[in-house]
JSON list of C-alpha atoms in Angstrom, two decimals:
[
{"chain": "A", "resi": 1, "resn": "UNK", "atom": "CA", "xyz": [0.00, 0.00, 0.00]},
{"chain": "A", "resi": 2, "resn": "UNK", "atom": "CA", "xyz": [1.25, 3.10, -1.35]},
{"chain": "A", "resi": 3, "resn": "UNK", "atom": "CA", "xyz": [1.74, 5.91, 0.99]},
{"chain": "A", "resi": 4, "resn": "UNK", "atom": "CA", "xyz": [0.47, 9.58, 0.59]},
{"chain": "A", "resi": 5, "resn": "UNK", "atom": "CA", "xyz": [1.91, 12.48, 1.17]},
{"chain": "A", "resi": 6, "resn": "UNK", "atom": "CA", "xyz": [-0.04, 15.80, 1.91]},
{"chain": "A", "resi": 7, "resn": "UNK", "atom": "CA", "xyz": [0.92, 17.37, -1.37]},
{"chain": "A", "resi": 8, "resn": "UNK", "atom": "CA", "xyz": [-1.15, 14.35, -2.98]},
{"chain": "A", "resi": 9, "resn": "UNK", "atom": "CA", "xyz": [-4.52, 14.86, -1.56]},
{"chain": "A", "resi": 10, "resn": "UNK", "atom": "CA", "xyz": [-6.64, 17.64, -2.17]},
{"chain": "A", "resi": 11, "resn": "UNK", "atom": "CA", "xyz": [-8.57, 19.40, -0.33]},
{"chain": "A", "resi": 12, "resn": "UNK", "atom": "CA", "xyz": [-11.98, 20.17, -0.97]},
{"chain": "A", "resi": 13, "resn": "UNK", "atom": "CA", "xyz": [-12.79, 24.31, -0.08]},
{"chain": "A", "resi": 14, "resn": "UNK", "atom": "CA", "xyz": [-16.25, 25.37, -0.75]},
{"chain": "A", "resi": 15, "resn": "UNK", "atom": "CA", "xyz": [-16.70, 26.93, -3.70]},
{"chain": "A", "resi": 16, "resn": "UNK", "atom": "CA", "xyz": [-18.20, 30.65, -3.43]},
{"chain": "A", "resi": 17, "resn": "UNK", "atom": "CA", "xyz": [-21.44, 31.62, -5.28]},
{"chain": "A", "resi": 18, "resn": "UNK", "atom": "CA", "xyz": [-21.71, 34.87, -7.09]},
{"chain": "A", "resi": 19, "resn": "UNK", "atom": "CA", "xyz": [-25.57, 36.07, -6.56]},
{"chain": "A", "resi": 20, "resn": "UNK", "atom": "CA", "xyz": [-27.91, 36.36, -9.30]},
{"chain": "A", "resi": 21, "resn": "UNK", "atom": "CA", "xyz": [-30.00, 39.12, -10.15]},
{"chain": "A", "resi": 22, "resn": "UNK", "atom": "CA", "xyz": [-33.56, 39.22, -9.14]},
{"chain": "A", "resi": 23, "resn": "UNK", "atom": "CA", "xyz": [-36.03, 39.68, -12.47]},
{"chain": "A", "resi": 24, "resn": "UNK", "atom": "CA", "xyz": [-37.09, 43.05, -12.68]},
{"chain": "A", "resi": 25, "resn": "UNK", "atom": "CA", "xyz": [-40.91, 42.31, -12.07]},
{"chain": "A", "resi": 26, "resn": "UNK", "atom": "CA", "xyz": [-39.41, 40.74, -8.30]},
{"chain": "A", "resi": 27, "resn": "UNK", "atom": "CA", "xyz": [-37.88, 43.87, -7.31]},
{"chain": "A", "resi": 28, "resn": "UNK", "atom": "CA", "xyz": [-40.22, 46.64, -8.85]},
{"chain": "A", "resi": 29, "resn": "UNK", "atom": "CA", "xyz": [-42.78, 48.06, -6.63]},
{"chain": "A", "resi": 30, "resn": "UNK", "atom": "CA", "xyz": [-45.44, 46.83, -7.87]},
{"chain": "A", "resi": 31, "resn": "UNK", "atom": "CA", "xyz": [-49.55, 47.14, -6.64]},
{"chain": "A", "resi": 32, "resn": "UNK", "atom": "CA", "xyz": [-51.03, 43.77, -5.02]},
{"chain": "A", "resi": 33, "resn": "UNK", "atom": "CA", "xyz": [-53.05, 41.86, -7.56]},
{"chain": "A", "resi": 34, "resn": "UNK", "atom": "CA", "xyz": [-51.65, 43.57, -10.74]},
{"chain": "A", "resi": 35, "resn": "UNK", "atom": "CA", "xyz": [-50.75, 39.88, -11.61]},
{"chain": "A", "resi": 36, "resn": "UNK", "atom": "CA", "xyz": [-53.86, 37.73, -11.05]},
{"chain": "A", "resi": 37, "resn": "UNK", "atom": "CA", "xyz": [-54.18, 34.26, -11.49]},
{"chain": "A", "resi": 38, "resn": "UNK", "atom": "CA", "xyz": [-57.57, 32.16, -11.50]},
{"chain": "A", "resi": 39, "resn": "UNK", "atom": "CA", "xyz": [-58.84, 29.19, -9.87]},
{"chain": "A", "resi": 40, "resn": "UNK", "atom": "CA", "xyz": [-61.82, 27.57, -8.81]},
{"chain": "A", "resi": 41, "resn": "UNK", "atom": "CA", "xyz": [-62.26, 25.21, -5.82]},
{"chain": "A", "resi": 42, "resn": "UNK", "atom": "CA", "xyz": [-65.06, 23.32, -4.47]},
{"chain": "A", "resi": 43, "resn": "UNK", "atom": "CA", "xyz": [-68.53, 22.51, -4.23]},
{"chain": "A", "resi": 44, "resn": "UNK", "atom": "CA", "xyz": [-68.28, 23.06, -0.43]},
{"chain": "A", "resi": 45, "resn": "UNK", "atom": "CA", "xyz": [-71.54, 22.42, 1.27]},
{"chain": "A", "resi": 46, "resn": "UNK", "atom": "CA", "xyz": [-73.12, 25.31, 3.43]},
{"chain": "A", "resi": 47, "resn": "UNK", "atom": "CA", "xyz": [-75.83, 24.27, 5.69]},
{"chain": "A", "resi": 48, "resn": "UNK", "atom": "CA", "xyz": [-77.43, 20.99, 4.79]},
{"chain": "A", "resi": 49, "resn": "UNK", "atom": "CA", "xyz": [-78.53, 21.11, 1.33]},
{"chain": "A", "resi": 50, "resn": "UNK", "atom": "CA", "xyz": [-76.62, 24.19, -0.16]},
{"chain": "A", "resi": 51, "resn": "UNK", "atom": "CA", "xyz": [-73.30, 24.13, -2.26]},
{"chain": "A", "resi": 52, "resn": "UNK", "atom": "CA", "xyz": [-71.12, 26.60, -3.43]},
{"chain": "A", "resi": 53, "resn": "UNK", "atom": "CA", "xyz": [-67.84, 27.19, -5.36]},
{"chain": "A", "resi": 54, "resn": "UNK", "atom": "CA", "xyz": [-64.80, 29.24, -4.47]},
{"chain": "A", "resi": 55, "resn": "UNK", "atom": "CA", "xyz": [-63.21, 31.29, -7.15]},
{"chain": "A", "resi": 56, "resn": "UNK", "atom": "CA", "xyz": [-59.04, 31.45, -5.57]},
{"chain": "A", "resi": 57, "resn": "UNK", "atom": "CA", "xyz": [-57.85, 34.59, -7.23]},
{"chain": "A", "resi": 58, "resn": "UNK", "atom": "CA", "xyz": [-53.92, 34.94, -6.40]},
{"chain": "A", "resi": 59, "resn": "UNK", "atom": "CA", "xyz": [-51.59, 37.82, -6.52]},
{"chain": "A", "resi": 60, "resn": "UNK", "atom": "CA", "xyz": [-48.34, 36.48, -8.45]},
{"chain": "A", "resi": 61, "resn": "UNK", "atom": "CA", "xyz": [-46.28, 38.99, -6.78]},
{"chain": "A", "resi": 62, "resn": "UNK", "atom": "CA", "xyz": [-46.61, 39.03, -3.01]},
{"chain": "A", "resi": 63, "resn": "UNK", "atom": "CA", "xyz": [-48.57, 35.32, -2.93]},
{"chain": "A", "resi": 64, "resn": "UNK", "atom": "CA", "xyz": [-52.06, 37.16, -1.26]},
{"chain": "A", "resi": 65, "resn": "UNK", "atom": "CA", "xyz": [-55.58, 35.81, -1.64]},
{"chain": "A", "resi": 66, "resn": "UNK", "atom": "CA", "xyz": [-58.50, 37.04, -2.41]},
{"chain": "A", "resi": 67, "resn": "UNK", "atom": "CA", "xyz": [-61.86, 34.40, -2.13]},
{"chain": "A", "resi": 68, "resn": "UNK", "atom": "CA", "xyz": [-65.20, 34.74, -3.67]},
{"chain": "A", "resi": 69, "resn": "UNK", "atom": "CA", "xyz": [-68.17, 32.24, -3.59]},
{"chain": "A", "resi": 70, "resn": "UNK", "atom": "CA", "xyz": [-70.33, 31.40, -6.67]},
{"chain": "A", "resi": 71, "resn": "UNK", "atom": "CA", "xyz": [-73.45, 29.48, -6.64]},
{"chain": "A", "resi": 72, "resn": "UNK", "atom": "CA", "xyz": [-72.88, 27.97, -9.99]},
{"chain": "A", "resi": 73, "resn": "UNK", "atom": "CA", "xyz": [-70.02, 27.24, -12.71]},
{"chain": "A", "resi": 74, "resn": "UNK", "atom": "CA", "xyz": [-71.77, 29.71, -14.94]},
{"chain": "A", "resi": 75, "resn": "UNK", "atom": "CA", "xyz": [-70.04, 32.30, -17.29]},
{"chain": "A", "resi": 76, "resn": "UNK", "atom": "CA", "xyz": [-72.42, 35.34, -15.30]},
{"chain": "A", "resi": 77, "resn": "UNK", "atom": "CA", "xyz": [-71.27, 33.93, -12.02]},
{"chain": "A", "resi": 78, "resn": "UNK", "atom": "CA", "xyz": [-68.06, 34.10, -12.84]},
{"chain": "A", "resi": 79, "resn": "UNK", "atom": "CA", "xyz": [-68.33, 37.19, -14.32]},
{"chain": "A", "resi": 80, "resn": "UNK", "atom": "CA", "xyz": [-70.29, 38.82, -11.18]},
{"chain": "A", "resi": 81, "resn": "UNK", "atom": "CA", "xyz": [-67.43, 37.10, -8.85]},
{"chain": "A", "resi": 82, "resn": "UNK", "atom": "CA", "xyz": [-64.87, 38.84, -11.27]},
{"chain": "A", "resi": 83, "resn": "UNK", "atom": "CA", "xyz": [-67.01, 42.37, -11.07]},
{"chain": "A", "resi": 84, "resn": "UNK", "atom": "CA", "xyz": [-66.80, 41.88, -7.17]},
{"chain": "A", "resi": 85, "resn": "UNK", "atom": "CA", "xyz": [-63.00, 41.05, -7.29]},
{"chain": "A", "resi": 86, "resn": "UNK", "atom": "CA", "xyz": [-62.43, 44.43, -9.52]},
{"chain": "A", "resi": 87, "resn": "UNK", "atom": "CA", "xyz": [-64.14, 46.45, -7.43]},
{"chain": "A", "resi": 88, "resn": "UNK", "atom": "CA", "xyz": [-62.81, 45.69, -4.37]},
{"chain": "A", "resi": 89, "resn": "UNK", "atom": "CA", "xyz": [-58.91, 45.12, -5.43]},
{"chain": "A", "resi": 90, "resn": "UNK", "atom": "CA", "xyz": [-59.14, 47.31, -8.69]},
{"chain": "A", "resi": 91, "resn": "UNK", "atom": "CA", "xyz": [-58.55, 45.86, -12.34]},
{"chain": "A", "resi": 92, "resn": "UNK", "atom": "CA", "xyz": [-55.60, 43.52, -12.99]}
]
């Protein structure tokens, strides 16, 4: 068995990261639900004999949440859900 000297091994040193620029839309100020995205969740049951929908609309930016319940998977209940949403948060 061969023997090693300290010259022959190397030594591992970690290796130093330079840090990558953020995307400008991540550093901009930017206002809360200016990037919106869509989903809908359910039927959850309210009472006994009841269901609704949620419609999940999510800021891309700062991750908030902003809930609204439909009675039906219909274009006008979306579209009154989406109404609601603009005129409490303001347009998209």
């Amino acid at each position: 068995m061969p023997v090693l000297s300290a010259v022959d091994l190397k030594v591992n040193l970690p290796r130093l990261s330079v840090p990558v620029s953020l995307p400008a839309d991540r550093v901009e100020d930017s206002a809360v639900f200016e990037v919106v995205g869509v989903d809908l969740a359910g039927p959850l049951y309210i009472k006994q004999s009841t269901k609704v929908l949620a419609v999940l609309y999510t800021c891309a930016l700062y991750r908030a949440l902003h809930l609204e319940l439909v009675s039906s998977l219909s274009t006008d209940a979306f579209l009154l859900s989406f109404r609601s949403f603009v005129a409490r948060r303001g347009s998209p």
